[in-house]
PDB file of N, CA and C in Angstrom:
ATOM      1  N   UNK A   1      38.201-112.325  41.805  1.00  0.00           N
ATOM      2  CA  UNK A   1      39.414-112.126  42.575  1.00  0.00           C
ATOM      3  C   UNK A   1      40.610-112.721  41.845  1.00  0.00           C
ATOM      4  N   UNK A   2      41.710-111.956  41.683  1.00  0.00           N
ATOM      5  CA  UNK A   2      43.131-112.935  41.520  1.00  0.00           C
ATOM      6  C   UNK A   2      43.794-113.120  43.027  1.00  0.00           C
ATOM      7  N   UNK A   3      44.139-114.127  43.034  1.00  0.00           N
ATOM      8  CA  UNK A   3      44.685-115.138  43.738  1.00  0.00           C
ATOM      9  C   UNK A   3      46.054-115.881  44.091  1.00  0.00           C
ATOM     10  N   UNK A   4      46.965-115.116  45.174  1.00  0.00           N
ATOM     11  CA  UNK A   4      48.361-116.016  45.266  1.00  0.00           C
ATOM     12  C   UNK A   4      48.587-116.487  46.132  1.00  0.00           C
ATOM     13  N   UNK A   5      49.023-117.381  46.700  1.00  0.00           N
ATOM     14  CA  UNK A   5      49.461-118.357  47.831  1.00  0.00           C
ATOM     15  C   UNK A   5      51.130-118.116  47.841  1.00  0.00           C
ATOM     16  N   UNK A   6      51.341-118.137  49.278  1.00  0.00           N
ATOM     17  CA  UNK A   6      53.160-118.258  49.511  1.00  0.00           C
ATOM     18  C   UNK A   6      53.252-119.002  50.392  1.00  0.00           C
ATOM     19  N   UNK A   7      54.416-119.768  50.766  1.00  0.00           N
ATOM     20  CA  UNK A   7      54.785-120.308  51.436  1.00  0.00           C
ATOM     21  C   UNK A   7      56.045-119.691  51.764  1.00  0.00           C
ATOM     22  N   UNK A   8      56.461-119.415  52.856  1.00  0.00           N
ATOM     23  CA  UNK A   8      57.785-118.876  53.026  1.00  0.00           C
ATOM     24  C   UNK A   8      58.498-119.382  54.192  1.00  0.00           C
ATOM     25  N   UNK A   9      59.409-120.028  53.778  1.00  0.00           N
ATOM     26  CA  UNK A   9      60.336-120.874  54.975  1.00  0.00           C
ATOM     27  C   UNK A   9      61.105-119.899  56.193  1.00  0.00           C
ATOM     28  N   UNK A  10      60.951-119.473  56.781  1.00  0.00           N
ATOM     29  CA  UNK A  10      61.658-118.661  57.843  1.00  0.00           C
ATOM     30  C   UNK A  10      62.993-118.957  58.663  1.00  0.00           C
ATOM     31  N   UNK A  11      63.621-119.472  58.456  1.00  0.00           N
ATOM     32  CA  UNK A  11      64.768-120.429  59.101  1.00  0.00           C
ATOM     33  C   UNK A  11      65.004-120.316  60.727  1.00  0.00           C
ATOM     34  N   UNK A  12      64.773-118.831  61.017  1.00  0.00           N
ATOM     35  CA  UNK A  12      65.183-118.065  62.368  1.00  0.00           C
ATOM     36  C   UNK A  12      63.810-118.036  62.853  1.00  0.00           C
ATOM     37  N   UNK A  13      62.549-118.135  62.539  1.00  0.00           N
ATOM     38  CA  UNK A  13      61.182-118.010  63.036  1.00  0.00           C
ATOM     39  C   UNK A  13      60.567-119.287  62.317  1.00  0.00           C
ATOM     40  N   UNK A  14      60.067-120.133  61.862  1.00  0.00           N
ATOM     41  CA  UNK A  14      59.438-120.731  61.662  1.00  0.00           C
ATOM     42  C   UNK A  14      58.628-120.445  59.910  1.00  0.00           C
ATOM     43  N   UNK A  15      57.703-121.255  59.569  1.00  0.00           N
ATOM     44  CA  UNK A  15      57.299-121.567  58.235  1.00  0.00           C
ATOM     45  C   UNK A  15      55.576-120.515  58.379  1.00  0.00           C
ATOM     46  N   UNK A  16      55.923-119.679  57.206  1.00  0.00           N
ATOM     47  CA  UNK A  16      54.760-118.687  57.161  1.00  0.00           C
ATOM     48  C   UNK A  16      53.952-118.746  55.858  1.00  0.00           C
ATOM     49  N   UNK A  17      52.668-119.179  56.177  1.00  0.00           N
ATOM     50  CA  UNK A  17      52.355-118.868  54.567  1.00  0.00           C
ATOM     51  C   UNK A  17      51.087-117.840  54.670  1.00  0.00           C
ATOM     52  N   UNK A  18      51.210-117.421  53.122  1.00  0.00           N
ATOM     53  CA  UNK A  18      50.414-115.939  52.822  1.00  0.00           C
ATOM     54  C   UNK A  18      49.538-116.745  51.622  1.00  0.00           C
ATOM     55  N   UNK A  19      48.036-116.297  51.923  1.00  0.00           N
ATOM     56  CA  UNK A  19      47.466-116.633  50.963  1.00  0.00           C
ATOM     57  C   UNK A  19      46.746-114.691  50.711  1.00  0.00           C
ATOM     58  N   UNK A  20      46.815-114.329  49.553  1.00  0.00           N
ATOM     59  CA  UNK A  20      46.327-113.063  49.034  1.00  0.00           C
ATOM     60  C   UNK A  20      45.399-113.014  47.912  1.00  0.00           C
ATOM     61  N   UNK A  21      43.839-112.655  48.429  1.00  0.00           N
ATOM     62  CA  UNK A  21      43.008-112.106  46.829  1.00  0.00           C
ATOM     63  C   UNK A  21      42.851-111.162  47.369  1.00  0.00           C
ATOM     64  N   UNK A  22      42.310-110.434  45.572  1.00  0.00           N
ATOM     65  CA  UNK A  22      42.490-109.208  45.647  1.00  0.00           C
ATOM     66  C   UNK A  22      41.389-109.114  44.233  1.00  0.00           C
ATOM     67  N   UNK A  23      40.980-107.854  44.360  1.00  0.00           N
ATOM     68  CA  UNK A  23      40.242-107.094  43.083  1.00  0.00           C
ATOM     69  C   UNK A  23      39.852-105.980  43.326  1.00  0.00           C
ATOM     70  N   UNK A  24      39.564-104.888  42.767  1.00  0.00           N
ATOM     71  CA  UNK A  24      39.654-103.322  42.332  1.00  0.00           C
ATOM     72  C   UNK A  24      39.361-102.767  44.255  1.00  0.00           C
ATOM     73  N   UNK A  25      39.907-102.183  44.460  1.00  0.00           N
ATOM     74  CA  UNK A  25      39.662-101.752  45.928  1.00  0.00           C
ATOM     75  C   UNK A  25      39.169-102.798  47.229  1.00  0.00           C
ATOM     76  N   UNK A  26      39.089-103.692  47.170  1.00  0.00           N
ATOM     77  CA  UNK A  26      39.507-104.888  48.340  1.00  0.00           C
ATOM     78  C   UNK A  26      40.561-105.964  47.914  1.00  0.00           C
ATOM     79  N   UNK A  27      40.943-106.686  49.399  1.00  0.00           N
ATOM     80  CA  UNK A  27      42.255-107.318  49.150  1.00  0.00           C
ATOM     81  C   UNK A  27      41.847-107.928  50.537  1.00  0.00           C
ATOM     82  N   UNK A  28      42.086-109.475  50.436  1.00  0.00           N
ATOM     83  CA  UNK A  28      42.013-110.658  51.568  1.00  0.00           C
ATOM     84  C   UNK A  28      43.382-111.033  51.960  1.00  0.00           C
ATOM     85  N   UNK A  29      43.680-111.045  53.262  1.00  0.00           N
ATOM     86  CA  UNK A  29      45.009-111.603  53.558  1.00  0.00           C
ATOM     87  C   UNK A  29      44.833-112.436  54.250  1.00  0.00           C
ATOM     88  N   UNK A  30      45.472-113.461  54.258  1.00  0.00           N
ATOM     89  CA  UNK A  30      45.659-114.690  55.609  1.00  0.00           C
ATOM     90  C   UNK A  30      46.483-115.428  55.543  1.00  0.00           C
ATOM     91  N   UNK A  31      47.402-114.802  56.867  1.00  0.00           N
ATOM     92  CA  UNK A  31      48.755-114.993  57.470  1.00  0.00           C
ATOM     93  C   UNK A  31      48.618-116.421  58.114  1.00  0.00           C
ATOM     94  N   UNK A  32      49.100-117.711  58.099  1.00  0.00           N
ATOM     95  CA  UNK A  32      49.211-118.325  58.758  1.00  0.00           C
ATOM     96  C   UNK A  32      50.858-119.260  59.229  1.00  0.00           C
ATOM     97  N   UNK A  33      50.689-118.844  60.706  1.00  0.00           N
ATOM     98  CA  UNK A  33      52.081-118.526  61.282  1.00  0.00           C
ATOM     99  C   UNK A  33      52.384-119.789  61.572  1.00  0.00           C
ATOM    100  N   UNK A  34      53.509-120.703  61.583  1.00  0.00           N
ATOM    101  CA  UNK A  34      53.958-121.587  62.520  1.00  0.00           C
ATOM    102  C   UNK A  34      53.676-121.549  63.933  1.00  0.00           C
ATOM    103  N   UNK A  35      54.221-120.525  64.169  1.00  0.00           N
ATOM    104  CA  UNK A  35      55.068-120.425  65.744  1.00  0.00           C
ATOM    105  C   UNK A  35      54.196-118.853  65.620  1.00  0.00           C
ATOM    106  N   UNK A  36      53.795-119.008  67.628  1.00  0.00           N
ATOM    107  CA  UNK A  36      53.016-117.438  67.834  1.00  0.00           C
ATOM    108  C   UNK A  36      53.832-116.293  67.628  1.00  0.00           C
ATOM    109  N   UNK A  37      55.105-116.123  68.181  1.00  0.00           N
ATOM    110  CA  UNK A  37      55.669-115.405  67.477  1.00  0.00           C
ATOM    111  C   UNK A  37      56.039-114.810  66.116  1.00  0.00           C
ATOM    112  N   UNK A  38      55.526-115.349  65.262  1.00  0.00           N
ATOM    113  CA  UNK A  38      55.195-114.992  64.116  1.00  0.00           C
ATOM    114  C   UNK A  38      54.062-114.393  63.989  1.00  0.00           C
ATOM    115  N   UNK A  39      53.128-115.068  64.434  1.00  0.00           N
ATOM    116  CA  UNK A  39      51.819-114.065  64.861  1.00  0.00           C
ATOM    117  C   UNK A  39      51.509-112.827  65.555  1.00  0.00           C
ATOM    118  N   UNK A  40      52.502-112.826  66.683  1.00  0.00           N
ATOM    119  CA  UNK A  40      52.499-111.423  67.206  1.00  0.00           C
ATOM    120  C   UNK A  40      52.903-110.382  66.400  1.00  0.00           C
ATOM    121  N   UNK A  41      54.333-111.046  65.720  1.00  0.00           N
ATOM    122  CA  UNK A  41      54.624-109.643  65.505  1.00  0.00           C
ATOM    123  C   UNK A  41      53.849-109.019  64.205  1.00  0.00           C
ATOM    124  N   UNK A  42      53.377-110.208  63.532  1.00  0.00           N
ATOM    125  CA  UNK A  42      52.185-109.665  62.095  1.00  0.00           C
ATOM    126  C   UNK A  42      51.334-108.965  62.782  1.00  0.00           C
ATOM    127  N   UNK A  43      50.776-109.214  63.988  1.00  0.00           N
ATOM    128  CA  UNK A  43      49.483-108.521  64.663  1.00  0.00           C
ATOM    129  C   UNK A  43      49.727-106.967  65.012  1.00  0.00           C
ATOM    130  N   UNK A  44      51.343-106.878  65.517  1.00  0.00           N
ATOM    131  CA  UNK A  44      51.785-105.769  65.923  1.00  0.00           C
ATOM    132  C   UNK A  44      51.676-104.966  65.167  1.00  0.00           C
ATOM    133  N   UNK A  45      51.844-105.086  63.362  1.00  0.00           N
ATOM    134  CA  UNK A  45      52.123-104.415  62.108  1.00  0.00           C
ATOM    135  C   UNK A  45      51.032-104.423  61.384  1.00  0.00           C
ATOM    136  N   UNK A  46      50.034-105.407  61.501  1.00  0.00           N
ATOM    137  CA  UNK A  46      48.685-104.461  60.942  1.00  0.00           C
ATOM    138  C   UNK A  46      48.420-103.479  60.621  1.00  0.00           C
ATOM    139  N   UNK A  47      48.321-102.199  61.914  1.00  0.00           N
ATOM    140  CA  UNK A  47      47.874-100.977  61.299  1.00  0.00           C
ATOM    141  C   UNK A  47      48.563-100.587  60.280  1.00  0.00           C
ATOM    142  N   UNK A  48      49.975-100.521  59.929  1.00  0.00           N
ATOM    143  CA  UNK A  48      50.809-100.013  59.216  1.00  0.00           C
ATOM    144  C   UNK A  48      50.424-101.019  57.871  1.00  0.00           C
ATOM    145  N   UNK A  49      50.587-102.460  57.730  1.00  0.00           N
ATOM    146  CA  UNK A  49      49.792-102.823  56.553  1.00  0.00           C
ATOM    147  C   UNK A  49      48.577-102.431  56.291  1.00  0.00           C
ATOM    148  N   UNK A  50      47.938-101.703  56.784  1.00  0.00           N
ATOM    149  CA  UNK A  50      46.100-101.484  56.885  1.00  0.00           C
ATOM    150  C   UNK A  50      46.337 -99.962  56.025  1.00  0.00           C
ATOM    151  N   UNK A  51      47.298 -99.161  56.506  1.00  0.00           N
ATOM    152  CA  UNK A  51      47.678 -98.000  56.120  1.00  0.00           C
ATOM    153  C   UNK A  51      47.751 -97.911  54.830  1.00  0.00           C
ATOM    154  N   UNK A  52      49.396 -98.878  54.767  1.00  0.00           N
ATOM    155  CA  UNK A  52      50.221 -99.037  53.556  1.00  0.00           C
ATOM    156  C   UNK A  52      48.807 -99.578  52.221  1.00  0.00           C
ATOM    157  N   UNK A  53      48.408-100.400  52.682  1.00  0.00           N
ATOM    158  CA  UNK A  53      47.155-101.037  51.460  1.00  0.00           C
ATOM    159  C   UNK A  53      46.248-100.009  51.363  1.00  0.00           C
ATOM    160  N   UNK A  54      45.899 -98.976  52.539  1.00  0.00           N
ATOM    161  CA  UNK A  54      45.151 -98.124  51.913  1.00  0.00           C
ATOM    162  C   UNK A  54      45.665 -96.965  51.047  1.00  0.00           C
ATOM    163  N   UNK A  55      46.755 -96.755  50.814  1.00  0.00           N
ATOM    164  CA  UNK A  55      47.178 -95.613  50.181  1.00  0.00           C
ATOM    165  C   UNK A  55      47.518 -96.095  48.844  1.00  0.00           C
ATOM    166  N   UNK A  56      47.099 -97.668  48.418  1.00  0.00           N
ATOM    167  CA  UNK A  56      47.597 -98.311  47.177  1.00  0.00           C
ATOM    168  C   UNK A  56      46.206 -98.393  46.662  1.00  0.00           C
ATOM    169  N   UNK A  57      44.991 -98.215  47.470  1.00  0.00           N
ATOM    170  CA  UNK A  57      43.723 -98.169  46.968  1.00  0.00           C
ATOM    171  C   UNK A  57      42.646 -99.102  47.313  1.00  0.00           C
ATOM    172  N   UNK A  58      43.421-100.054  48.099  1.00  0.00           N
ATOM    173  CA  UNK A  58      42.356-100.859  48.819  1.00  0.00           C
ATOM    174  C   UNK A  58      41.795-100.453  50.087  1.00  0.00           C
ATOM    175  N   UNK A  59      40.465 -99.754  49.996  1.00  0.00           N
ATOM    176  CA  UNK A  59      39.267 -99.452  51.006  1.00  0.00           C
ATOM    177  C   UNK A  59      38.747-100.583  51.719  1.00  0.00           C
ATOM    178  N   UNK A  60      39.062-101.815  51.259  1.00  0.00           N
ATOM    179  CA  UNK A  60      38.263-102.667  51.706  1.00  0.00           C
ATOM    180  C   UNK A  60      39.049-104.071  51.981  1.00  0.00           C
ATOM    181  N   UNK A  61      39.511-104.155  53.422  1.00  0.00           N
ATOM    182  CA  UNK A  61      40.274-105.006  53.426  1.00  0.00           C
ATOM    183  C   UNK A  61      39.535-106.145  54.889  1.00  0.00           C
ATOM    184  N   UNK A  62      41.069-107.347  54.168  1.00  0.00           N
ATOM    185  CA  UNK A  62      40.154-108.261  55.472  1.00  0.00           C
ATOM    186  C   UNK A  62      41.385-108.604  55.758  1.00  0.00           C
ATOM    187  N   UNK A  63      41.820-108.515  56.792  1.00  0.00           N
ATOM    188  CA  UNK A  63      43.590-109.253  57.362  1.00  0.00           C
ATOM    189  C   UNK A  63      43.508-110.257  58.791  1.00  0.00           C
ATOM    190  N   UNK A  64      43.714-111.427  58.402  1.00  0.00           N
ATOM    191  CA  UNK A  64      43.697-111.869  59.276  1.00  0.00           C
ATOM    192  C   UNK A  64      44.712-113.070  59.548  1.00  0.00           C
ATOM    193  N   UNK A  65      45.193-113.501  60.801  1.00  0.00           N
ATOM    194  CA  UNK A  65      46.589-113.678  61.104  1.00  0.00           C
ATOM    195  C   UNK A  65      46.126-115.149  62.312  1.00  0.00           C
ATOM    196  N   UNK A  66      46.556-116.375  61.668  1.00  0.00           N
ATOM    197  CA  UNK A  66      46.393-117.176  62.990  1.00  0.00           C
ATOM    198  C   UNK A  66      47.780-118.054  62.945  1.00  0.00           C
ATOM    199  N   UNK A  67      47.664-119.076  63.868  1.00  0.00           N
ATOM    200  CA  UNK A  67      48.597-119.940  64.044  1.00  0.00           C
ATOM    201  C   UNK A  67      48.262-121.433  63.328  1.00  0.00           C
ATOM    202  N   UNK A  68      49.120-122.133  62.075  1.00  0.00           N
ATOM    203  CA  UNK A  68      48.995-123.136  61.858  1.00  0.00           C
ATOM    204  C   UNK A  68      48.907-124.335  62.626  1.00  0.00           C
ATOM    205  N   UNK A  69      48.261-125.515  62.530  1.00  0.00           N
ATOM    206  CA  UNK A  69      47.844-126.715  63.226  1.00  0.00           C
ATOM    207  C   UNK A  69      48.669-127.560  62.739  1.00  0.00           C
ATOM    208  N   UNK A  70      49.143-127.592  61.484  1.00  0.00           N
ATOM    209  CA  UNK A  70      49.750-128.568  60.119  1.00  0.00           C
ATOM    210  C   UNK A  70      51.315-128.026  60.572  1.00  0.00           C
ATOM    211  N   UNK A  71      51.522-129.255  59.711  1.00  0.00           N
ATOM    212  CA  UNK A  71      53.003-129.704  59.746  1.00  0.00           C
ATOM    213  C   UNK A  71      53.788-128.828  59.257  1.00  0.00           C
ATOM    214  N   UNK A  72      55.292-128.546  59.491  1.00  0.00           N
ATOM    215  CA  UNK A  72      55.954-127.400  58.447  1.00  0.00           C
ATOM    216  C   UNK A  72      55.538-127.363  56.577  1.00  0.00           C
ATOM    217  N   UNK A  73      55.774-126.519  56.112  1.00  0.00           N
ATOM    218  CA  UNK A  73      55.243-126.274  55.054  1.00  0.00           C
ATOM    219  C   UNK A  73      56.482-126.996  53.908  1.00  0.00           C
ATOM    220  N   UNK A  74      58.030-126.637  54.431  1.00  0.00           N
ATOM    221  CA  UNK A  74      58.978-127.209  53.393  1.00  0.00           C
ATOM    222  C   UNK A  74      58.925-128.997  54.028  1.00  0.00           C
ATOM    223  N   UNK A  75      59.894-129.432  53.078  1.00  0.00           N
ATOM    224  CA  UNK A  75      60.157-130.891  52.630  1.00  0.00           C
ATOM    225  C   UNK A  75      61.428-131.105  53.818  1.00  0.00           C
ATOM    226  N   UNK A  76      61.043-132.173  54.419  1.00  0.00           N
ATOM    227  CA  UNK A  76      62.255-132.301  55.580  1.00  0.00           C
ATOM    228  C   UNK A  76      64.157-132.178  55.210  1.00  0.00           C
ATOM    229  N   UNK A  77      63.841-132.416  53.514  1.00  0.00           N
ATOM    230  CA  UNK A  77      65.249-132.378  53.366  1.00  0.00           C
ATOM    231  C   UNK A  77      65.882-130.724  53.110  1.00  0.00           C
ATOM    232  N   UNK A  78      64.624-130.018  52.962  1.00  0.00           N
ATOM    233  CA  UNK A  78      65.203-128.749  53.406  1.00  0.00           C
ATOM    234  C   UNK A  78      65.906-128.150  54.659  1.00  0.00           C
ATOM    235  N   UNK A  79      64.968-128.735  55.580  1.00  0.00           N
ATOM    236  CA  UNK A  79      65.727-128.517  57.426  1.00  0.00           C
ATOM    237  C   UNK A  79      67.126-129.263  57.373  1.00  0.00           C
ATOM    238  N   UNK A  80      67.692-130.424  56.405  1.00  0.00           N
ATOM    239  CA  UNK A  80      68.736-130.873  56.856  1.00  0.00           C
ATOM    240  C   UNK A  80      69.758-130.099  55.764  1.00  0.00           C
ATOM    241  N   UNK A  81      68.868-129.381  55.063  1.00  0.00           N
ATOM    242  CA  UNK A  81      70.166-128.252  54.083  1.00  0.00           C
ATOM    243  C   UNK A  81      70.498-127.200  55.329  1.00  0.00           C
ATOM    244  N   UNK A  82      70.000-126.435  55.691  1.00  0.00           N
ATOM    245  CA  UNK A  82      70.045-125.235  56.708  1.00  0.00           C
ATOM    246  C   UNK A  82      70.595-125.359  57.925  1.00  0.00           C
ATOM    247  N   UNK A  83      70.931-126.441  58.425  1.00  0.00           N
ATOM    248  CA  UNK A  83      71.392-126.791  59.914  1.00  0.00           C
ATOM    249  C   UNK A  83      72.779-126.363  59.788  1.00  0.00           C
TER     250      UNK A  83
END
């Protein structure tokens, strides 16, 4: 598998990170949301990512979407840049 991790700060929703492997026709996703609302609406858009990945060639997918337990993902002095 190759292998990427994201972290993505959301300012207006909360801190999302994407961890993605992948190799010749499967691909692992796992969304993990701050805040449920982040979760819903990834849940809502599945099929359409399920779609979109299948027409790029991945038959074989695993997507799955929960809510983080852990602390925000950026450095607190980021929240006091953005305010």
């Amino acid at each position: 598998f190759q292998r990427v991790k994201l972290s993505l700060p959301l300012p207006s929703l909360g801190d999302l990170q994407v961890d993605i492997a992948h190799r010749k026709g499967e691909i692992l996703l796992l969304f993990l949301c701050e805040t449920k609302e982040i979760c819903v609406f990834l849940e809502e858009h599945t099929p359409t990512l399920r779609n979109t990945l299948s027409t790029l060639g991945f038959e074989k997918q695993s997507i799955s979407t929960r809510q983080s337990d852990s602390k925000p993902i950026a450095p607190p002095w980021y929240y006091e840049l953005i305010r």
